[in-house]
Short mmCIF file of C-alpha atoms in Angstrom, two decimals:
data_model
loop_
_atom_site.label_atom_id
_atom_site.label_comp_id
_atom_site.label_asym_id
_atom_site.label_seq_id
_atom_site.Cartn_x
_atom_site.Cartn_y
_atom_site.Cartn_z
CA UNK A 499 2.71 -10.13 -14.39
CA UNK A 500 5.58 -12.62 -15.16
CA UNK A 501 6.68 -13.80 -11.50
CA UNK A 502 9.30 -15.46 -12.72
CA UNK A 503 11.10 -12.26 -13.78
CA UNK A 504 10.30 -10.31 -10.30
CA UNK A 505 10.59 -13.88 -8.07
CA UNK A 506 10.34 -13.21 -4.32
CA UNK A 507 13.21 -11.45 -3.75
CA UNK A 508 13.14 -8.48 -5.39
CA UNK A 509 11.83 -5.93 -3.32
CA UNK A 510 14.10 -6.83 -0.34
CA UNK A 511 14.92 -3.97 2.40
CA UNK A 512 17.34 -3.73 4.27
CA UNK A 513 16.66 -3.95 7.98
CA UNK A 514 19.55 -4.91 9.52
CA UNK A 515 20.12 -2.31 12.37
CA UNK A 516 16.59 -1.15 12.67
CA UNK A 517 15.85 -0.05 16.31
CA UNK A 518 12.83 -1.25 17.52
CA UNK A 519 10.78 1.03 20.07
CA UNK A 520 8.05 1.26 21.98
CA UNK A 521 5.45 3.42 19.58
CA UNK A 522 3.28 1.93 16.77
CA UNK A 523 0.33 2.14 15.02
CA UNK A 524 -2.46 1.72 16.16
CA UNK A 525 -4.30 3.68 18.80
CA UNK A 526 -4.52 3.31 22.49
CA UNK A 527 -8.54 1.59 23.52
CA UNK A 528 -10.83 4.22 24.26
CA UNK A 529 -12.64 4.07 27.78
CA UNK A 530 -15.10 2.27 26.41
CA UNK A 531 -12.21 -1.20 25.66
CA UNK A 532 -12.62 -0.35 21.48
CA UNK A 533 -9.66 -0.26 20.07
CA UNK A 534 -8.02 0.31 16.58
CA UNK A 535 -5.60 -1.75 14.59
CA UNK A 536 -3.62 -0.42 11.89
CA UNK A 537 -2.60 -2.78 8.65
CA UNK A 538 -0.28 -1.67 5.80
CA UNK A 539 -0.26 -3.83 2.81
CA UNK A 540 0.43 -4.51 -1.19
CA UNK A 541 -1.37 -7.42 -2.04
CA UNK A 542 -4.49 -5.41 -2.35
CA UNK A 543 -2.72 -2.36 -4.51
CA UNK A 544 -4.15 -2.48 -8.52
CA UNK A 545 -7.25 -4.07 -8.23
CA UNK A 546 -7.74 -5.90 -5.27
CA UNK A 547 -8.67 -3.03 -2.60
CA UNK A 548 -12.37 -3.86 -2.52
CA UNK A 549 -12.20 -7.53 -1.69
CA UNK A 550 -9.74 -6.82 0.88
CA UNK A 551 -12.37 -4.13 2.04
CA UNK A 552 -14.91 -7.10 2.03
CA UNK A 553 -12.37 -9.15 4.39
CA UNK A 554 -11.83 -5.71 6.75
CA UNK A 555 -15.52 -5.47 7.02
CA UNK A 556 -16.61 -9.26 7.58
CA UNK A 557 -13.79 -9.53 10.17
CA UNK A 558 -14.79 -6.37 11.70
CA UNK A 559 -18.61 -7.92 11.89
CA UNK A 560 -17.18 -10.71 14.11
CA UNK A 561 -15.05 -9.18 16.10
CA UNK A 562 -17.06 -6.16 17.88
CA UNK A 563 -14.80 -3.32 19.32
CA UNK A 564 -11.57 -4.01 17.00
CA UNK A 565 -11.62 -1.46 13.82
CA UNK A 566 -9.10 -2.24 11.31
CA UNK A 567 -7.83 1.05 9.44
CA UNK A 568 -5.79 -0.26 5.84
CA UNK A 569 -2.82 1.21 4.06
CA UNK A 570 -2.58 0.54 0.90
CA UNK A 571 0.50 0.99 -1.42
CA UNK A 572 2.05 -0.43 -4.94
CA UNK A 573 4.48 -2.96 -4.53
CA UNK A 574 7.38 -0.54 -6.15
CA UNK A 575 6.63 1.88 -3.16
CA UNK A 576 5.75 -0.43 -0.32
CA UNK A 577 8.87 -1.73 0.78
CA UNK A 578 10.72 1.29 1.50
CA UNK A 579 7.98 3.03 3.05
CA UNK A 580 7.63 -0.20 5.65
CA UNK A 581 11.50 0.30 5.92
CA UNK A 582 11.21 4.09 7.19
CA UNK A 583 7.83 2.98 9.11
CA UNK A 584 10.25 0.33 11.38
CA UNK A 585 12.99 2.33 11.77
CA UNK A 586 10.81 5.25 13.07
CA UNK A 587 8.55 3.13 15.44
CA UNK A 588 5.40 4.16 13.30
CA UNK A 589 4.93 0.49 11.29
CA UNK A 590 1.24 -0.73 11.38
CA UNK A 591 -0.06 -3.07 13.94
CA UNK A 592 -0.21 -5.72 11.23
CA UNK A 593 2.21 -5.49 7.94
CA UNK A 594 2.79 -7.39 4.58
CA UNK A 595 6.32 -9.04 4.13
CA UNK A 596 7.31 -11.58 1.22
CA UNK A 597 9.49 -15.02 2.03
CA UNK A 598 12.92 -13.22 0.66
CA UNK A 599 12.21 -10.16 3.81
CA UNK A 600 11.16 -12.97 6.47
CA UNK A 601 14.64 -13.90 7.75
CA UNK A 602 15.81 -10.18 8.00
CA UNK A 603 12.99 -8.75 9.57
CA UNK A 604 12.73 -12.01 11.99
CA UNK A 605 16.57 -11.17 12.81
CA UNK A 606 16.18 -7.51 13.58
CA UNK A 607 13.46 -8.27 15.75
CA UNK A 608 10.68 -6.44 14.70
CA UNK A 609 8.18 -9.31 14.26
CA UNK A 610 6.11 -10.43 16.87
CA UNK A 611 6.26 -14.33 17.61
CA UNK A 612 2.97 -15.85 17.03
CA UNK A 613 2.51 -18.44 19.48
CA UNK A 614 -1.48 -18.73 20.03
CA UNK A 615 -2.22 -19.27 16.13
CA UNK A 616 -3.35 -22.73 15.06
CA UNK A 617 -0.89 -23.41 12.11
CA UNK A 618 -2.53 -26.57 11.23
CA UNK A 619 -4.99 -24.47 9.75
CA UNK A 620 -1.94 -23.53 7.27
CA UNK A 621 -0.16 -25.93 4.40
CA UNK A 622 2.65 -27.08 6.68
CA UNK A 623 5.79 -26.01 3.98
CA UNK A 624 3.63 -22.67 3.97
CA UNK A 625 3.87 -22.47 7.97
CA UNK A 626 7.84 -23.71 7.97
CA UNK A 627 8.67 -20.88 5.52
CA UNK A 628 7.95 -18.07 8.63
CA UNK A 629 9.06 -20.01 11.34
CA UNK A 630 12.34 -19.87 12.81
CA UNK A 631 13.25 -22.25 15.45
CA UNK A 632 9.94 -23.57 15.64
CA UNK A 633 8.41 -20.06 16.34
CA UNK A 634 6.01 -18.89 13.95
CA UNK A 635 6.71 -15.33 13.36
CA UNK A 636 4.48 -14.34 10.39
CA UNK A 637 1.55 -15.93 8.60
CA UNK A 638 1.30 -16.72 5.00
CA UNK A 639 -1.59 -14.83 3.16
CA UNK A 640 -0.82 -16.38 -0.21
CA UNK A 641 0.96 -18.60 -2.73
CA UNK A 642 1.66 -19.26 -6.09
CA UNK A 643 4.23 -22.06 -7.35
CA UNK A 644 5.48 -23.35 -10.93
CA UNK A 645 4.39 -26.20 -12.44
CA UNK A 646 5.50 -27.61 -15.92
CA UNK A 647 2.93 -26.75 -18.43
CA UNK A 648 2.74 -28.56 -21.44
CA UNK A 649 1.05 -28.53 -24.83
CA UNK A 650 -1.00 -32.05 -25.33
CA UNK A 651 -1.59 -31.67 -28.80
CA UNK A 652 1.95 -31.57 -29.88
CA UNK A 653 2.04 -34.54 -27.36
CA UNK A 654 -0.16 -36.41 -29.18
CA UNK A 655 1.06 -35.35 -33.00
CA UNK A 656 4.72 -37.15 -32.00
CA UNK A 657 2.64 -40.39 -30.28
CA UNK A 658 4.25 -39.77 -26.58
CA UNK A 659 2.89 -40.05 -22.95
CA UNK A 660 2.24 -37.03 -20.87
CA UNK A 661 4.38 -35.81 -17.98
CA UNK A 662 3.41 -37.42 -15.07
CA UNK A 663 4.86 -36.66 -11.41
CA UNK A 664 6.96 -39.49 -11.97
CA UNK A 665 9.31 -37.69 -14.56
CA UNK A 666 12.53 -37.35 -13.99
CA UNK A 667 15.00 -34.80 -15.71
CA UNK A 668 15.70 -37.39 -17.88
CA UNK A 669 12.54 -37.96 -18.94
CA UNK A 670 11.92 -34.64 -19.70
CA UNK A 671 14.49 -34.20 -21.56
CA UNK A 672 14.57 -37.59 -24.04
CA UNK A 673 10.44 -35.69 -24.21
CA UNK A 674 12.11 -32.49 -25.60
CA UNK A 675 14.57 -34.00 -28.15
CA UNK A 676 11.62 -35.71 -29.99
CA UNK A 677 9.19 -32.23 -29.50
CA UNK A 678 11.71 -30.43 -30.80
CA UNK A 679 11.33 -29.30 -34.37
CA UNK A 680 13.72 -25.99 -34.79
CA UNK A 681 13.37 -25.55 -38.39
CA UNK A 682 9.75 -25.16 -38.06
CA UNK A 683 10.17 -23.27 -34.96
CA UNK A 684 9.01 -25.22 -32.61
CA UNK A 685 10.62 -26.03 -29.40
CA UNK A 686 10.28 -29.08 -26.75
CA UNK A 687 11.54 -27.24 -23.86
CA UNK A 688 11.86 -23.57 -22.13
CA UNK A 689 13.11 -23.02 -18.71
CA UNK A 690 14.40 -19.68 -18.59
CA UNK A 691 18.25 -20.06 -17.22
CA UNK A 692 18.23 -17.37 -14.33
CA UNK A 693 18.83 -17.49 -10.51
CA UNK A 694 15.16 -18.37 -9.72
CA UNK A 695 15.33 -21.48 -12.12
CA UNK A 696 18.87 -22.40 -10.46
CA UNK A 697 18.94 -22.49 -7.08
CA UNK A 698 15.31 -24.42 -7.56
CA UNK A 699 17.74 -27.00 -9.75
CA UNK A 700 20.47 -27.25 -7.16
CA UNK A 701 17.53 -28.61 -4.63
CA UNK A 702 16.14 -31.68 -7.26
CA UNK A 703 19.74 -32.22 -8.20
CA UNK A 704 20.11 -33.20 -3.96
CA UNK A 705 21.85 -30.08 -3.43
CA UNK A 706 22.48 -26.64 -1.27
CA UNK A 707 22.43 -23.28 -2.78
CA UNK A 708 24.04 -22.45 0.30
CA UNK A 709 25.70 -23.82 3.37
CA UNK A 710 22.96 -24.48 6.42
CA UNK A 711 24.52 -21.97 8.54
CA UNK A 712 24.56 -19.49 5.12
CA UNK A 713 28.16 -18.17 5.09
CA UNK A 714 28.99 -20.41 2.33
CA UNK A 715 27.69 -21.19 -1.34
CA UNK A 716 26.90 -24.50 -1.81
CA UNK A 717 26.46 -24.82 -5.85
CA UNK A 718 30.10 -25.37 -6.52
CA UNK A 719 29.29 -28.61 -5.80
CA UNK A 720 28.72 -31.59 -8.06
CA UNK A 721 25.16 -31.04 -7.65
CA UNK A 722 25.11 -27.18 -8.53
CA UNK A 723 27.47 -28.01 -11.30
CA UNK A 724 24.50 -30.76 -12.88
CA UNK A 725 21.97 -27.96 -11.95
CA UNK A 726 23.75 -25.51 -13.68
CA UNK A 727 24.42 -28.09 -16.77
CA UNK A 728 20.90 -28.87 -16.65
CA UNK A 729 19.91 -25.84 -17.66
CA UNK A 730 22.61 -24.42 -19.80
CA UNK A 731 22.11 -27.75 -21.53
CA UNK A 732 18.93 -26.80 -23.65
CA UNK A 733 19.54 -23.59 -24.91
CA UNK A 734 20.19 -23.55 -28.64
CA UNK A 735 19.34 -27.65 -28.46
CA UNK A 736 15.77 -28.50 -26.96
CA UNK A 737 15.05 -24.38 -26.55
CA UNK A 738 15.76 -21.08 -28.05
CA UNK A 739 19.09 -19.33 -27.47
CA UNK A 740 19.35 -15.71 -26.31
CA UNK A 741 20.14 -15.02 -29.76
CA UNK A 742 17.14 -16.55 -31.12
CA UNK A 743 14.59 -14.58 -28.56
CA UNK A 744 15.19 -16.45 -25.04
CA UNK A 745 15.12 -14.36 -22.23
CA UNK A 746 13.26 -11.24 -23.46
CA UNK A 747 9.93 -10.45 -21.64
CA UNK A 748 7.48 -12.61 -22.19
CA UNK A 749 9.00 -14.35 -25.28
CA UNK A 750 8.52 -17.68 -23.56
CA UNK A 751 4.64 -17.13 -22.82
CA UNK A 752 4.52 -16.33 -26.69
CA UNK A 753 5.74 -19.28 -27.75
CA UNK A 754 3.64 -21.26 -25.67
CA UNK A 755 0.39 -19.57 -26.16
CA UNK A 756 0.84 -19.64 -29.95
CA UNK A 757 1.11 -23.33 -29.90
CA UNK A 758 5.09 -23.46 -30.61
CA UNK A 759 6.50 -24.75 -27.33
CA UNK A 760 6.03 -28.38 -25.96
CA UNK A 761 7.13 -27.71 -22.60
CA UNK A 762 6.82 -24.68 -20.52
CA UNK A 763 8.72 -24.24 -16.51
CA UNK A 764 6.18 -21.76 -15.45
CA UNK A 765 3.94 -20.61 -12.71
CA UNK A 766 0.61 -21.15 -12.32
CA UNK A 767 -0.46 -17.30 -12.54
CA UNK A 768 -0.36 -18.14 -16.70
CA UNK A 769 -3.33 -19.83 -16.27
CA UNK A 770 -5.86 -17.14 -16.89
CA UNK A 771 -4.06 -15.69 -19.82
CA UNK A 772 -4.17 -19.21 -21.23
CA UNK A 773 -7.60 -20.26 -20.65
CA UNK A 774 -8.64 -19.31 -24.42
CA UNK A 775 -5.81 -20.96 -26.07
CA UNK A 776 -6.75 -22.71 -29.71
CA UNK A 777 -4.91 -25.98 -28.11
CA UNK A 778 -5.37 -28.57 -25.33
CA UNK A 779 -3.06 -27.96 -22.36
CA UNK A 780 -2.48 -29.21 -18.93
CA UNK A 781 0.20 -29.12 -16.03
CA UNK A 782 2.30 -31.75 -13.89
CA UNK A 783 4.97 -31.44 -10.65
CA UNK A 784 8.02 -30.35 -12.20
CA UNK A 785 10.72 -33.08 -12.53
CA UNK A 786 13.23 -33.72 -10.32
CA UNK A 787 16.45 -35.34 -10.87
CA UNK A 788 17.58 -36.77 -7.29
CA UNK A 789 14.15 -35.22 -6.19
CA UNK A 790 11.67 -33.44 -6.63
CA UNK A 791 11.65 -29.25 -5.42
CA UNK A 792 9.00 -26.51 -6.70
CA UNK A 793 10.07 -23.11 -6.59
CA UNK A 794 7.47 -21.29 -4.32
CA UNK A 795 6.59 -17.70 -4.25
CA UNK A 796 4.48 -16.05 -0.75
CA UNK A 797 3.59 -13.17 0.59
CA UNK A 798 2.78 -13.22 4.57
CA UNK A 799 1.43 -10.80 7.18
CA UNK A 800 3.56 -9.90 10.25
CA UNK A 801 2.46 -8.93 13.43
CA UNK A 802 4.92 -5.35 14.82
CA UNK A 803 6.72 -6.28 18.12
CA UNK A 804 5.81 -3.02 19.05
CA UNK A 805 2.33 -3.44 18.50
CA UNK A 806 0.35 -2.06 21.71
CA UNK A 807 -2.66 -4.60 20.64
CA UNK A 808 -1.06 -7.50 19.89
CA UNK A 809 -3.71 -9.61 20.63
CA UNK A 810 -6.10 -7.93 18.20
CA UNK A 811 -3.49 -7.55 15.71
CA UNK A 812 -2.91 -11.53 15.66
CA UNK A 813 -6.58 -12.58 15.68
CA UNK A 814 -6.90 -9.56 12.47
CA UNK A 815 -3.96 -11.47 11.01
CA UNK A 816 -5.28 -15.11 11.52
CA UNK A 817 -8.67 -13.85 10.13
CA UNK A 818 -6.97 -12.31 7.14
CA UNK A 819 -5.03 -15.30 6.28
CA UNK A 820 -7.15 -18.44 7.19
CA UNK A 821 -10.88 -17.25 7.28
CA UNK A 822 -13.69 -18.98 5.32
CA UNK A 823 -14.42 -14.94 4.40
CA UNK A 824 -10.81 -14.71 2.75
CA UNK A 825 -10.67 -17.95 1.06
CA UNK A 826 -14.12 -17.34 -0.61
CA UNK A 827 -13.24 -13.76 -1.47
CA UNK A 828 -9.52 -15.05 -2.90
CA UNK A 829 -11.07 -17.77 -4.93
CA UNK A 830 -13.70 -16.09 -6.63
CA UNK A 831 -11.67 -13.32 -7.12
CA UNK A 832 -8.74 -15.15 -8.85
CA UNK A 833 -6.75 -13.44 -6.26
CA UNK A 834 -3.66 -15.64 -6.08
CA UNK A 835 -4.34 -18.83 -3.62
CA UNK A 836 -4.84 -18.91 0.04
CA UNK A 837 -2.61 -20.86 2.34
CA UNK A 838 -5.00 -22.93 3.59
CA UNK A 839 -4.76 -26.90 4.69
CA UNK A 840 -7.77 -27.77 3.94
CA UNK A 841 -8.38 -29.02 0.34
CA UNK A 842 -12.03 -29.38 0.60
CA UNK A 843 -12.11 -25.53 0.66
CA UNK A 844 -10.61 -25.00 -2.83
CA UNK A 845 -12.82 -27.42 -4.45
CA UNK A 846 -14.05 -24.58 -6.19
CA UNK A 847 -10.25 -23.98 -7.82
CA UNK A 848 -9.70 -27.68 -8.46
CA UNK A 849 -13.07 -27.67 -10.47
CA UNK A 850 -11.69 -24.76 -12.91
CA UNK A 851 -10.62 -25.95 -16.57
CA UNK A 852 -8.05 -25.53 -18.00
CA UNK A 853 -6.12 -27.22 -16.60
CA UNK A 854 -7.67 -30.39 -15.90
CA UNK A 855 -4.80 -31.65 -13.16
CA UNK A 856 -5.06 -28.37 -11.24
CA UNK A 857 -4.38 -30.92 -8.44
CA UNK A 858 -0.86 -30.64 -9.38
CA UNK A 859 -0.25 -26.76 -7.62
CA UNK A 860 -0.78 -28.59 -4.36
CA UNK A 861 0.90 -31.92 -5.16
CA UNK A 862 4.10 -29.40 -6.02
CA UNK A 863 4.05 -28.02 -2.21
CA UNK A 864 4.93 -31.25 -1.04
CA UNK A 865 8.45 -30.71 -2.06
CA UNK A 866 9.29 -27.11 -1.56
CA UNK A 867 12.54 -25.13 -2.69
CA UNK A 868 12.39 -22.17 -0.91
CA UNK A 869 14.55 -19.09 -2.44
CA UNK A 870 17.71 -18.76 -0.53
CA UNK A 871 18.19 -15.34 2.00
CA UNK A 872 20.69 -13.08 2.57
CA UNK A 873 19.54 -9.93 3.77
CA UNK A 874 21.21 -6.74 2.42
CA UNK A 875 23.07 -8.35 -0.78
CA UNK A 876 19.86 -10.43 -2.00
CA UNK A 877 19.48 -8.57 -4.98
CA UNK A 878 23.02 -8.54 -6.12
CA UNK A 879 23.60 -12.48 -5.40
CA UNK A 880 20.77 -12.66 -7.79
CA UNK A 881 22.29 -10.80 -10.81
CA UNK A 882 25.77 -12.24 -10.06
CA UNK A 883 24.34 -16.25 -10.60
CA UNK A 884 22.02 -14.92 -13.60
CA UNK A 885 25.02 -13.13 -14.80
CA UNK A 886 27.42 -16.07 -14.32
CA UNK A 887 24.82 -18.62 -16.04
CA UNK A 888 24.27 -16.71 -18.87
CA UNK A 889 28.17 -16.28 -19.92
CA UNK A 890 28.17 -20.04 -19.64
CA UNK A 891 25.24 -20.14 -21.66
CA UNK A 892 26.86 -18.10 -24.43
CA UNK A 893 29.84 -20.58 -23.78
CA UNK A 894 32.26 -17.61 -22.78
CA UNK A 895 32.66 -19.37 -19.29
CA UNK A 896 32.63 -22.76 -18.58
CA UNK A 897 30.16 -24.01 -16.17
CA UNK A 898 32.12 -24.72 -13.53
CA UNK A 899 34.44 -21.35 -14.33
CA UNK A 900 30.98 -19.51 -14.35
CA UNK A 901 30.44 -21.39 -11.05
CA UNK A 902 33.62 -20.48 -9.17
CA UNK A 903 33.36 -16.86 -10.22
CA UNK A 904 29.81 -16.57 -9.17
CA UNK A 905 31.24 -17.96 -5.61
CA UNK A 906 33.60 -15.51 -5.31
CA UNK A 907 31.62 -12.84 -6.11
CA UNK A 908 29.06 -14.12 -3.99
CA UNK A 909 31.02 -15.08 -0.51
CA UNK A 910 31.97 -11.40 0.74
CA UNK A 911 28.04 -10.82 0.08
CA UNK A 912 27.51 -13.50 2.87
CA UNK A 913 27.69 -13.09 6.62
#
C-alpha cells in the first residue's frame, strides 16, 4: 500500500459531541475475580489476525483471569463503526486510533488517561504524539516514517557522494540537477507535491503549518511560501510533471524500481517490494533546509473512559504495544515497526539488507513533523492545500496566490 497517498489522516471521524456514558465493553468479573476485556482493532485486518492471535494468547498466558475477546475490521469500515460504538457507549475496553483521530477523541473525552504506564519503554516523539498536557492518553502500537531513498548506481555513474544526514535542501537539489537526464528519462528527484509532502516542508523550512493554538494557518508565511517553492520547484526540472506521469498511483515507485529515478521521498514500507531490485540502493534522513523534520505515520491503542476494567484494559494495552511477545511477533512478521525505545531489540531489523543504513528510520524520529489536526474538516484541509499546490504547479496560480487561497479556504475549517 502507498502510505503516502492514504497518510494518517484519512480515515478521520468525527467525534466532536460524542456523549460519553457509563456502559462498555467488556463484561462485569465473574464471582470467581475473571474478567473479560474487549479490543476492537485494524492493524490486524488482511493478513495479520494470527500474529495478533499469538500476542492475545501469550498475554493471556501471563496474565491469569483477564481474557481478551478481538474485533477485527478493514480499515475502510473501522472508523465509522468505532464512531457509532462511542456514541452508543458500546466501544471496546481497548480500541485502535491513528495520530490524525488522537486530538479529537482526547477532546471529546472518551480516552482514558494513562498515568501508570512506563513511557520510557516508548520512542519519546512516539509517546509526545498521544500526550496532551503531559498526560499520556493512548499508546503507540506502530510506526512507519519516510526516508529519502536513493539509487547508488546512478550515484556512482555521475562520480557524486551519497546523501548523508548532513544534506541540506540544497544539497539535494545541486544532486538532482546533475542526476537528471530527461531525454533519456531519467530523473534526479521525486517528491510527490501533496499536503503530506507540504506541511512536512513547512517544518524543515523553520515553519508552522498552523498557529500553536490552531485557529490560524501558518504557511502563508515566508517559510510555507519556500516550502511550497521547494516543491513546486522540481516538477518538469529535476522530476516529472503531471503531464509527463507525476502523481498517478504508483508512477513514482515505477520509476524507481526500474532504475530511472535518482532520488526517491518515500516511506520505508517500499522496502520489501524493493528488496529484488537489479540495482544497489540505500536510504538517508531526509534533508532539511532550516532543519531537519520526517513525516511520521502511527497507529495507537486507546484505553475507553468508560471502560469498567480499566486496569486490565491498560496492562492488555501496554502488553500489546511494548511486550518482548509483540516486538518479536512484529519483526518477524514484517508487520510495520514497534514503538519501542530500546534499539537492542530491533537488531534483528537493523541486520536486514537492503538497505544497508536501515539505521536511518530511527535516526529520522529524532526530528519529527507530526501531521497537523483539525478534527471534523481534516480531510477537506487536505484536498484544499493539494488542490492549491497543484494549480501552482501547473503555474495557473502563483505560489503565494495558491497560498492565500488555500488560507482562506482553510480558516472557516478551523476552530
Amino acid at each position: 500500500m502507498n502510505r503516502t497517498a492514504r497518510g494518517v489522516t484519512i480515515g478521520a471521524v468525527a467525534v466532536g459531541g460524542l456523549i460519553l456514558t457509563s456502559c462498555a465493553g467488556g463484561a462485569a468479573p465473574g464471582d470467581d475475580g475473571d474478567v473479560t476485556i474487549t479490543y476492537s482493532n485494524f492493524i490486524s485486518a488482511g493478513g495479520n489476525e494470527d500474529n495478533l492471535t499469538k500476542i492475545v494468547e501469550a498475554f493471556e498466558s501471563e496474565n491469569e483471569g483477564i481474557t481478551v475477546e478481538v474485533k477485527t475490521l478493514p480499515y475502510a469500515d473501522y472508523f465509522t463503526a468505532l464512531q457509532t460504538d462511542l456514541a452508543g457507549g458500546t466501544a471496546s475496553d481497548v480500541f485502535d486510533i491513528e495520530f490524525a483521530n488522537y486530538a479529537a477523541y482526547q477532546q471529546s473525552g472518551v480516552l482514558a488517561p494513562l498515568d501508570d504506564v512506563d513511557t520510557g519503554a516508548y520512542q519519546a516523539s512516539l509517546v509526545d504524539a498521544y500526550a496532551t498536557d503531559g498526560t499520556s492518553y493512548a499508546l503507540p502500537s506502530s510506526f512507519s516514517n519516510v526516508v529519502l531513498f536513493y539509487n547508488a548506481d546512478l550515484f556512482d555513474a555521475a562520480g557524486l557522494e551519497y546523501p548523508t544526514a548532513d544534506w541540506t535542501w540544497e544539497d539535494e537539489q545541486a544532486a538532482a540537477e546533475q542526476l537528471t537526464d530527461a531525454g533519456a528519462g531519467v530523473w534526479g528527484d521525486y517528491q510527490p507535491i501533496s499536503y503530506h509532502e507540504y506541511y512536512k516542508a513547512v517544518a524543515q523550512a523553520g515553519g508552522e503549518f498552523l498557529s500553536d493554538d490552531g485557529t490560524a494557518v501558518g504557511f502563508t508565511s515566508p517559510e510555507g511560501i519556500a516550502a511550497a517553492e521547494w516543491l513546486i520547484g522540481k516538477s518538469g526540472s529535476t522530476m516529472p510533471t503531471a503531464e509527463q506521469g507525476a502523481g498517478t498511483p504508483d508512477f513514482d515507485s515505477g520509476l524507481f524500481s526500474s532504475g530511472k529515478l535518482a532520488m526517491w521521498h518515500s516511506g520505508i514500507w517500499m522496502f520489501g517490494s524493493l528488496a529484488d531490485a537489479d540495482f544497489s540502493w540505500d536510504i538517508a534522513v531526509e534533508p532539511g533546509d532550516q532543519q531537519h523534520a520526517s513525516a511520521l505515520f502511527s497507529n495507537a491503542v486507546g484505553v475507553s473512559a468508560g471502560s469498567k476494567h480499566t486496569d486490565a484494559a491498560t496492562a492488555f494495552a501496554e502488553f500489546l504495544t511494548s511486550s518482548a511477545t509483540t516486538v518479536e511477533t512484529r519483526l518477524e512478521a514484517g508487520w510495520e515497526l514497534p514503538p519501542i525505545a530500546d534499539q537492542s531489540e530491533l537488531a534483528a531489523y537493523l541486520d536486514i539488507t537492503p538497505p544497508a543504513n536501515r539505521q536511518a528510520v530511527f535516526d529520522s524520529l529524532e526530528n519529527v513533523a507530526l501531521a497537523p489536526s483539525i478534527g471534523d474538516g481534516q480531510a477537506e484541509m487536505q484536498d484544499i492545500v493539494t488542490e492549491e499546490l497543484t494549480e501552482a504547479a501547473a503555474g495557473r496560480k502563483t505560489v503565494e496566490q495558491a497560498l492565500a487561497d488555500a488560507e482562506q479556504r482553510i480558516t472557516p475549517l478551523l476552530g
